[in-house]
PDB file of C-alpha atoms in Angstrom:
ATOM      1  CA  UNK A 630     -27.146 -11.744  14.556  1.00 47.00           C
ATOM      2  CA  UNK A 631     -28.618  -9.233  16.927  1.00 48.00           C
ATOM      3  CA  UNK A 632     -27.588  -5.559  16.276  1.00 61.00           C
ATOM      4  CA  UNK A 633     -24.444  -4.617  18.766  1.00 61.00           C
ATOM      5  CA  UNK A 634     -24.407  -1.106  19.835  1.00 84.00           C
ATOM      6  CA  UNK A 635     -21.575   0.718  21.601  1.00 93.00           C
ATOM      7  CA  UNK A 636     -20.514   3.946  21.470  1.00 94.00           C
ATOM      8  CA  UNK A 637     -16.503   3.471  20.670  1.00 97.00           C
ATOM      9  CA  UNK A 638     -14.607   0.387  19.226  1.00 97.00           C
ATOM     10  CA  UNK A 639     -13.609  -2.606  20.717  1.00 96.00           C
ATOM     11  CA  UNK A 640     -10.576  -4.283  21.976  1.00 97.00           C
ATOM     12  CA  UNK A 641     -10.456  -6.120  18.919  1.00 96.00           C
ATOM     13  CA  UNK A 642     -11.944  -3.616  16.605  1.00 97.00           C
ATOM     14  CA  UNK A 643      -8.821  -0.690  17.581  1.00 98.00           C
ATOM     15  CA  UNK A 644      -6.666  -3.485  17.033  1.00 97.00           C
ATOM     16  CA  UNK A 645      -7.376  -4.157  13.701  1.00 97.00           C
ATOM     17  CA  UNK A 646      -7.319   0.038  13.354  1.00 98.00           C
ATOM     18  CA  UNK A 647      -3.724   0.093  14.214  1.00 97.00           C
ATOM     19  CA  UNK A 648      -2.367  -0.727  10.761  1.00 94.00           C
ATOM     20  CA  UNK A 649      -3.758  -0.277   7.232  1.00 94.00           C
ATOM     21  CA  UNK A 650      -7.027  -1.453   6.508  1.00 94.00           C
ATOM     22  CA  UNK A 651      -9.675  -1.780   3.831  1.00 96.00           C
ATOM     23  CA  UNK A 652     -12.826  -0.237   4.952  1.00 97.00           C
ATOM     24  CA  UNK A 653     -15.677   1.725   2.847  1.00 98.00           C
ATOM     25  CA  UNK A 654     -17.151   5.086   4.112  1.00 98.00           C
ATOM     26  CA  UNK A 655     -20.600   6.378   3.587  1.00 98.00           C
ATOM     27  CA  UNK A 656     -21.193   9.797   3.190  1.00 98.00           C
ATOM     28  CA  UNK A 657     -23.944  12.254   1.765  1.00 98.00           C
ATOM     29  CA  UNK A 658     -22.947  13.665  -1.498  1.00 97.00           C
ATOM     30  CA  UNK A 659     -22.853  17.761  -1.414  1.00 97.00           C
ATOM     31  CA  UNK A 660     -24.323  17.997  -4.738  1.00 96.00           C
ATOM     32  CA  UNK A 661     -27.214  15.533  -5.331  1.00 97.00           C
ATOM     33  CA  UNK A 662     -27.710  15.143  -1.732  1.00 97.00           C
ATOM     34  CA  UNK A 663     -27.814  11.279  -2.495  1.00 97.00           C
ATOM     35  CA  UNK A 664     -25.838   8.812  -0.203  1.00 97.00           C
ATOM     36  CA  UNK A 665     -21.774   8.036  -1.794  1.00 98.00           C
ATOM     37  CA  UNK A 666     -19.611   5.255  -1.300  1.00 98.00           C
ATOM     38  CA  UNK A 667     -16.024   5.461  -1.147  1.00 98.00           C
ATOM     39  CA  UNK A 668     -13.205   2.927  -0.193  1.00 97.00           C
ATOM     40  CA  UNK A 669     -10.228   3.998   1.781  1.00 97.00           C
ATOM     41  CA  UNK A 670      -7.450   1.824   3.231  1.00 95.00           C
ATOM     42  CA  UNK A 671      -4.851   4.577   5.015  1.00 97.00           C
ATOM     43  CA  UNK A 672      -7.127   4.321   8.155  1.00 97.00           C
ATOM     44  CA  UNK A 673      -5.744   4.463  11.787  1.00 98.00           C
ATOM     45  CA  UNK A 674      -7.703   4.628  15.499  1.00 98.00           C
ATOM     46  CA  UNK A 675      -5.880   6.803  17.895  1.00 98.00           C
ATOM     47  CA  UNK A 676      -7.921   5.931  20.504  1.00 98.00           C
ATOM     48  CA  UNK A 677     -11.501   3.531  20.762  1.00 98.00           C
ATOM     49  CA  UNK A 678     -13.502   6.860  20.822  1.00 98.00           C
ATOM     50  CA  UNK A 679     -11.542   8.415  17.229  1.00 98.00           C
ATOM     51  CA  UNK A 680     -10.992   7.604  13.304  1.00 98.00           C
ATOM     52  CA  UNK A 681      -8.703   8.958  11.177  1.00 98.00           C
ATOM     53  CA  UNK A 682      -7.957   8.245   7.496  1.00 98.00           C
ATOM     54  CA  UNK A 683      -6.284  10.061   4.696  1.00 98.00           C
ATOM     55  CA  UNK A 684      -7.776  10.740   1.044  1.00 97.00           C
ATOM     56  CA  UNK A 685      -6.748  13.154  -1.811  1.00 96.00           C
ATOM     57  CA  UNK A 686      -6.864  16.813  -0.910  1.00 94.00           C
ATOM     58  CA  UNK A 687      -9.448  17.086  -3.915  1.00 95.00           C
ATOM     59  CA  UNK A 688     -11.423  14.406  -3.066  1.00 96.00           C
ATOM     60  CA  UNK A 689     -15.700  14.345  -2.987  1.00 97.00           C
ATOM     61  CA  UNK A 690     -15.318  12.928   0.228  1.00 98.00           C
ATOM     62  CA  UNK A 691     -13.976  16.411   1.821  1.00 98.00           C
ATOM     63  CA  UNK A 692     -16.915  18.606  -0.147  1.00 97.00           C
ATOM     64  CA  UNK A 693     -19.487  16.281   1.444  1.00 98.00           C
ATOM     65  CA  UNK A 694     -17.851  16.532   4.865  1.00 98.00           C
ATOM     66  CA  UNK A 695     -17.993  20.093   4.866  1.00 97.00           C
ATOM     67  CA  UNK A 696     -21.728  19.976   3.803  1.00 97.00           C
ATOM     68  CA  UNK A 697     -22.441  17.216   5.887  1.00 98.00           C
ATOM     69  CA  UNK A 698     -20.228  15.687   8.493  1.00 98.00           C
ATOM     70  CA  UNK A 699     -22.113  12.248   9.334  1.00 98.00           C
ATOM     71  CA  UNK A 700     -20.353   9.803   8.146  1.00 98.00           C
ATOM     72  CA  UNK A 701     -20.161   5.818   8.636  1.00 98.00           C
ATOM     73  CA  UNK A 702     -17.193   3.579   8.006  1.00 98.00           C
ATOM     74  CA  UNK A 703     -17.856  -0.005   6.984  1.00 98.00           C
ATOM     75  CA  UNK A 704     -15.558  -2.545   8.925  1.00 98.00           C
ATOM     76  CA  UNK A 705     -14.992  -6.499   7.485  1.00 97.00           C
ATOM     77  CA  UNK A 706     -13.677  -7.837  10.534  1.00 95.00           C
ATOM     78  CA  UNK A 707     -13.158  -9.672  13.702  1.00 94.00           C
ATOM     79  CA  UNK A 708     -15.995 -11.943  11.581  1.00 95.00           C
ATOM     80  CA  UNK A 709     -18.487  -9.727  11.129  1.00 96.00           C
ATOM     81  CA  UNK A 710     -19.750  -6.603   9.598  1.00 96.00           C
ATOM     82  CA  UNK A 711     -19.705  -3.112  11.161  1.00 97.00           C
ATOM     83  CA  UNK A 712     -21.020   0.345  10.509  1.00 97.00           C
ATOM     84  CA  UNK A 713     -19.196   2.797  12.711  1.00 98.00           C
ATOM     85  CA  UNK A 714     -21.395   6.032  12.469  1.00 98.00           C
ATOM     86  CA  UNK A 715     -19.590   9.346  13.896  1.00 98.00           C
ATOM     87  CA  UNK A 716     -18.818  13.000  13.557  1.00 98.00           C
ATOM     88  CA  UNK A 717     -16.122  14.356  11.067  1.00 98.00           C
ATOM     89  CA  UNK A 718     -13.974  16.926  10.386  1.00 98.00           C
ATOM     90  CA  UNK A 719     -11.179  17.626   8.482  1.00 97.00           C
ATOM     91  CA  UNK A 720      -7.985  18.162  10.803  1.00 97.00           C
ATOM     92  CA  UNK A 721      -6.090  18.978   7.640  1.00 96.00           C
ATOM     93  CA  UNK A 722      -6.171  20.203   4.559  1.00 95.00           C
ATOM     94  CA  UNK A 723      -2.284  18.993   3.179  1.00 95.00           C
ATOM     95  CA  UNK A 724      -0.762  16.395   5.259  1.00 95.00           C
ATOM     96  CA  UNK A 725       2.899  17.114   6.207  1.00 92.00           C
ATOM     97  CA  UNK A 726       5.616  14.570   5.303  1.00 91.00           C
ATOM     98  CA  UNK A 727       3.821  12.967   2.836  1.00 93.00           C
ATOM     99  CA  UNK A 728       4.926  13.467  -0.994  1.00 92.00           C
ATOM    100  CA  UNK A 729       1.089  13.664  -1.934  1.00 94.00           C
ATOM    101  CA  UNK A 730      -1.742  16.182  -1.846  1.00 96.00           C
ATOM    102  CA  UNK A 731      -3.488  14.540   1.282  1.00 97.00           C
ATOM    103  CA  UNK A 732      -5.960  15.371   3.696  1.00 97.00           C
ATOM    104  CA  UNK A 733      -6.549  14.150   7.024  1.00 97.00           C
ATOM    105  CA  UNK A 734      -9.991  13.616   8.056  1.00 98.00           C
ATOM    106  CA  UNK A 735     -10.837  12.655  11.612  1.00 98.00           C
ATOM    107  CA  UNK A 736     -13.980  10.781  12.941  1.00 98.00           C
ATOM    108  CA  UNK A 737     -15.693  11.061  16.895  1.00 98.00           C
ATOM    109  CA  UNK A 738     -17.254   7.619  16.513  1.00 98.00           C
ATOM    110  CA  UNK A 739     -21.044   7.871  17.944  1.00 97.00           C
ATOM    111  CA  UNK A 740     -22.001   4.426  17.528  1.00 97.00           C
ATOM    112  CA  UNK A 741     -20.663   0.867  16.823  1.00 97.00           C
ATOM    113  CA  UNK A 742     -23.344  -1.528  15.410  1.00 97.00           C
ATOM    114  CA  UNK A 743     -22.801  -5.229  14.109  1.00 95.00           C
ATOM    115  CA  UNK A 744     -24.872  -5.057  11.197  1.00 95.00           C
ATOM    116  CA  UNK A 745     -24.149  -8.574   9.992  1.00 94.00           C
ATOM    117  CA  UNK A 746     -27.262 -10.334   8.782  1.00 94.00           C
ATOM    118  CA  UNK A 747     -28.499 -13.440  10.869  1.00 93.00           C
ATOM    119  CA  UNK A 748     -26.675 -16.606  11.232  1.00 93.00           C
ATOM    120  CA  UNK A 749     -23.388 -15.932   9.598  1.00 94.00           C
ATOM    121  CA  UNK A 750     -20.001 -14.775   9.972  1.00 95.00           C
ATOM    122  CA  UNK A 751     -17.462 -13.202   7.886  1.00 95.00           C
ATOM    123  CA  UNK A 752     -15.231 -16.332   7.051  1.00 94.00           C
ATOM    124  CA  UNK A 753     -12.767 -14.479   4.653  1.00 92.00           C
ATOM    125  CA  UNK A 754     -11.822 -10.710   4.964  1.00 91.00           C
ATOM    126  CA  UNK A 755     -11.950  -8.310   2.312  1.00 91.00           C
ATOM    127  CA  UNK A 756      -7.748  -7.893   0.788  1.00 90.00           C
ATOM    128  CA  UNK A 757      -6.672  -6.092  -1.448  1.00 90.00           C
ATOM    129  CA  UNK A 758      -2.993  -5.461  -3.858  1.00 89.00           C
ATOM    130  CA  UNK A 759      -1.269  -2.214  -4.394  1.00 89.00           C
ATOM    131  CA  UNK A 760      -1.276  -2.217  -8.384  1.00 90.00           C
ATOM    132  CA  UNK A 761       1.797   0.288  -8.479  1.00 87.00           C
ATOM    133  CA  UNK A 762       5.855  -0.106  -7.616  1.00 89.00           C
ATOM    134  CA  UNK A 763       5.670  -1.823  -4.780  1.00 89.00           C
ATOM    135  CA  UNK A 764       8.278   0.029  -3.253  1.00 91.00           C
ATOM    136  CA  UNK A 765       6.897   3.171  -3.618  1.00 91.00           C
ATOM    137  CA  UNK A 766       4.053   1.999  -2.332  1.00 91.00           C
ATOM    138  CA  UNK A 767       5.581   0.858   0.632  1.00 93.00           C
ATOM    139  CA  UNK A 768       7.560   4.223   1.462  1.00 93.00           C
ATOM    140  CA  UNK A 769       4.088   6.114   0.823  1.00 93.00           C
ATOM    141  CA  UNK A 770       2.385   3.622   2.886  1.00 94.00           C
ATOM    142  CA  UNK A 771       4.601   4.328   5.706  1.00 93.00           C
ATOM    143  CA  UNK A 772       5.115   8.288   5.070  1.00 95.00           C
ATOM    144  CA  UNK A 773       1.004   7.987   5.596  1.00 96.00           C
ATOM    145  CA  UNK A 774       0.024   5.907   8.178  1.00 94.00           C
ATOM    146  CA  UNK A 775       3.500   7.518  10.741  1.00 94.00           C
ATOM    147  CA  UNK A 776       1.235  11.430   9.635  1.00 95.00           C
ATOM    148  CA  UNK A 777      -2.036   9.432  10.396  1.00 96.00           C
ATOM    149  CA  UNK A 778      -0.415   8.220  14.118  1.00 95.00           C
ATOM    150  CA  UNK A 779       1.591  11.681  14.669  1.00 93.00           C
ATOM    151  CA  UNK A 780      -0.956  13.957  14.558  1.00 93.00           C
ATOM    152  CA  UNK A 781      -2.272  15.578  17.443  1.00 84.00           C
TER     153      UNK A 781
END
């Protein structure tokens, strides 16, 4: 498929941002200077120009930020295969209402490319199980993504 560049998300894209969502994000380790992988799911669009997603207040992911704040998120949707490259920072350091140690990270999307390789389609998205009490992980869920939407 040929490569798709826009500078903010689709129609179809922020809709699948408005709920929680497996996605990986690419980063440049602060250390080793070598690329890093991580997977997130507590990720939420504001708008089609923004990204924001929540991770453990002592997480890699904010140490390479703060070295380096190019990022990309990796999207499985809408069948295909996106790399959303942008600009972030860290709104917050500790996330209010919400039990956990979080921080809030937020991402100025740059670019939107299709990076799906030639003559496919995604025919199955990525899904995934919360392995814990699936209550709690409900409440948290919820405590998470309502901080993630709030903010300002």
């Amino acid at each position: 498929m040929a490569e798709t560049v826009s500078q903010t998300l689709s129609e179809e894209l922020f809709a699948l941002l408005q709920q929680e969502r497996f996605v990986t994000l690419g980063t440049i380790d602060h250390e080793s200077g070598a690329p890093s992988l991580s997977s997130l799911s507590w990720t939420f669009a504001p708008t089609p120009q923004l990204i924001r997603f929540a991770v453990d207040n002592r997480s890699r992911i904010l140490a390479n930020i703060a070295k380096e704040p190019q990022v990309v998120l990796h999207l499985i949707g809408a069948g295909s295969s996106y790399a959303i490259n942008g600009r972030a920072t860290i709104k917050t350091e500790r996330m209010e209402n919400v039990p956990l140690k979080l921080a809030m990270v937020e991402v100025a999307i740059e670019a939107v490319r299709d990076v799906m390789f030639y003559g496919s389609r995604i025919s199955v998205e990525p899904q995934y199980e919360k392995t814990y009490d699936k209550n709690a992980a409900s409440k948290l869920d919820n405590q998470v993504m309502t901080a993630l939407k709030n903010a300002t």
